[in-house]
Amino acid sequence: MAELIMAAQNGRVIPKEDKIFGISRRANEMIAEKGADAVTNATIGALLDDNGKLIVLTSVDDTFGKLKPEEYASYAPIGGTPAFKKAVIKAALGKFASKRFVEAVATPGGTGSIRNVISNYSCFGDKVLTSDWFWAPYKTIAGEIGRGLATFELFNEERKFNIGDFAEKVNALLTVQERLVILLNTPAHNPTGYALTLEDWQGVADVLKAVPAEKKVALFIDAAYIDFAGDEDEYREFLPIVETLPANVLPVIGYSTSKTFTLYGARCGAAICLAPSAEIAEEFKVCLEFSSRGTWSNCAKAGQSIIANIFADEALLAKVTEERKEIRDMLLRRGRAFEEEAAKAGLEIVPFDAGFFASVPCDNPEEICGKLEQEGIFLVPLAKGIRVSVASISEERCRMIPARIVAAMNA
Ligand code: PLP
């Protein structure tokens, strides 16, 4: 964007339009001109049906419709309603029984949890660490509160989690700063679809156990897509490993109801700490609530009431879980279809497990995406490749895209 007129630049590069929303706008313009059949919009970070319509869990929608005014119109407590906090801990941890001191603080979506964990567990000027394939808003969120973003290479040459580079970056940053916030988005990582294996997790724990005791680390597990990776219990098997971390490493789960309950617009999420002591848990709650008061004050109550009501009713919870399984299975089929066709077409993709997105490594993503746009295929160019949202297109279109990317690359 040209120089700002009244607003302060503060070192920021502010585009006129959000990149992904811009691509999506162009896709919609083409749909208006040429019709929906001519356009594949694989940019959207929401689960859509095969006709491009938003999927909403009907059991969640019904619960929303039954809310009483006091369940949405009045203010929620700053940290969230007690029933929501209890429910969201269950939603995040599933059957895992934590041996730690668990506290939840409500946040506007998963985004709010990222913001307030960074603001409370790092200092101005610090760098926050994440992988080199990352969700772009991490950088914006960190930058908006005077922090930078550093990255480690997510994959090594064997296409495995790059524990060596992770260790190197953690240790390098902790020689120049006293604290470190680490953002790990797993499972169903955005943008690659990767999930850390238990072996990866053990490696991460070993690296963090070796951090000098006087240094402080917050390990933020961005679990925005946790229930879209596969079996809900299996994908929580890493939690016991997290609980072996020493007292100077605080694990925090960033939970979002946006995808897991199809409540994207309700702006409902939570930061949940698995603290090693009651004091650290209490401090987490007090500090995050303080930051909430100084940013968005309290969060919207409707989403909190919906989640609380679902968890208060076993049959309703079972229905939500069953409905979610159906849409997850559809998403998994789409992801497999994309993977299969990529293999057939000889298209290298970044290690993929499951989730809303898959990525293709490439050196000229803007150029390839530009070519494909002209053919009606809208994808997202990233720094290191191209992101395909399998969440927003049909299985048939997931099968069609790999060969088209290969053709665009060879053209
Ligand atoms: N983390 C990741 C990696 C995401 O992709 C998203 C949403 O797209 C979020 C967190 C948080 O989403 P929300 O704030 O909508 O809950």
Tab-separated table of N, CA and C and ligand atoms in Angstrom, residues 45 108-112 114 135 138 185 189-190 222 224-225 255-259 264 267-269 357 387, ligand 1:
chain	number	residue	atom	x	y	z
A	45	GLY	N	-10.681	-21.243	3.853
A	45	GLY	CA	-10.346	-22.013	5.051
A	45	GLY	C	-11.581	-22.408	5.826
A	108	PRO	N	-11.496	-14.808	21.668
A	108	PRO	CA	-12.256	-14.751	20.419
A	108	PRO	C	-11.591	-15.639	19.370
A	109	GLY	N	-12.073	-16.840	19.216
A	109	GLY	CA	-11.479	-17.809	18.304
A	109	GLY	C	-10.118	-18.260	18.783
A	110	GLY	N	-9.497	-19.102	17.978
A	110	GLY	CA	-8.134	-19.527	18.285
A	110	GLY	C	-7.182	-18.343	18.159
A	111	THR	N	-7.516	-17.419	17.297
A	111	THR	CA	-6.662	-16.248	17.061
A	111	THR	C	-6.394	-15.485	18.353
A	112	GLY	N	-7.428	-15.285	19.141
A	112	GLY	CA	-7.264	-14.555	20.398
A	112	GLY	C	-6.319	-15.262	21.351
A	114	ILE	N	-3.768	-17.097	20.520
A	114	ILE	CA	-2.398	-16.890	20.022
A	114	ILE	C	-1.910	-15.521	20.495
A	135	TRP	N	0.937	-20.468	9.133
A	135	TRP	CA	-0.275	-19.681	8.891
A	135	TRP	C	0.125	-18.203	8.978
A	138	TYR	N	0.145	-15.567	11.953
A	138	TYR	CA	1.089	-15.629	13.087
A	138	TYR	C	2.009	-14.406	13.070
A	185	ASN	N	1.524	-25.793	15.133
A	185	ASN	CA	0.160	-26.065	14.680
A	185	ASN	C	0.083	-27.531	14.234
A	189	HIS	N	-1.986	-29.581	10.184
A	189	HIS	CA	-1.312	-28.281	10.074
A	189	HIS	C	-1.779	-27.472	8.855
A	190	ASN	N	-1.973	-26.198	9.105
A	190	ASN	CA	-2.238	-25.244	8.030
A	190	ASN	C	-0.915	-24.568	7.712
A	222	ASP	N	-1.214	-25.138	18.671
A	222	ASP	CA	-2.369	-24.591	17.954
A	222	ASP	C	-3.188	-25.769	17.438
A	224	ALA	N	-6.272	-25.853	16.293
A	224	ALA	CA	-7.478	-25.367	15.598
A	224	ALA	C	-8.171	-26.464	14.787
A	225	TYR	N	-7.391	-27.438	14.294
A	225	TYR	CA	-7.976	-28.454	13.404
A	225	TYR	C	-7.982	-29.845	14.038
A	255	TYR	N	-7.335	-23.513	21.474
A	255	TYR	CA	-8.488	-24.260	20.973
A	255	TYR	C	-9.461	-23.317	20.270
A	256	SER	N	-10.027	-23.798	19.195
A	256	SER	CA	-10.961	-22.975	18.420
A	256	SER	C	-12.234	-23.756	18.157
A	257	THR	N	-13.379	-23.115	18.321
A	257	THR	CA	-14.637	-23.788	17.957
A	257	THR	C	-15.024	-23.471	16.515
A	258	SER	N	-14.182	-22.661	15.858
A	258	SER	CA	-14.510	-22.224	14.492
A	258	SER	C	-14.721	-23.405	13.558
A	259	LYS	N	-13.740	-24.311	13.513
A	259	LYS	CA	-13.835	-25.451	12.587
A	259	LYS	C	-14.527	-26.620	13.287
A	264	TYR	N	-17.438	-20.599	13.020
A	264	TYR	CA	-16.427	-19.632	12.580
A	264	TYR	C	-16.767	-18.191	12.993
A	267	ARG	N	-16.795	-16.482	16.892
A	267	ARG	CA	-15.554	-16.033	17.520
A	267	ARG	C	-15.414	-16.596	18.938
A	268	CYS	N	-15.330	-17.893	18.994
A	268	CYS	CA	-15.282	-18.559	20.292
A	268	CYS	C	-14.114	-19.550	20.327
A	269	GLY	N	-13.252	-19.377	21.291
A	269	GLY	CA	-12.112	-20.276	21.463
A	269	GLY	C	-11.608	-20.165	22.884
A	357	PHE	N	-5.978	-28.379	4.412
A	357	PHE	CA	-5.070	-27.912	3.355
A	357	PHE	C	-3.986	-28.927	3.023
A	387	ARG	N	-0.695	-23.396	-1.719
A	387	ARG	CA	-1.628	-24.067	-0.805
A	387	ARG	C	-2.944	-24.375	-1.518
B	1	PLP	N1	-4.653	-21.415	13.748
B	1	PLP	C1	-4.648	-21.766	12.469
B	1	PLP	C2	-3.477	-22.487	11.932
B	1	PLP	C3	-5.715	-21.432	11.642
B	1	PLP	O1	-5.690	-21.786	10.351
B	1	PLP	C4	-6.807	-20.740	12.195
B	1	PLP	C5	-7.934	-20.349	11.335
B	1	PLP	O2	-7.909	-20.356	10.151
B	1	PLP	C6	-6.759	-20.416	13.557
B	1	PLP	C7	-5.662	-20.772	14.296
B	1	PLP	C8	-7.795	-19.689	14.325
B	1	PLP	O3	-8.991	-19.511	13.818
B	1	PLP	P1	-10.152	-18.731	14.572
B	1	PLP	O4	-9.590	-17.516	15.175
B	1	PLP	O5	-11.105	-18.452	13.475
B	1	PLP	O6	-10.692	-19.664	15.582
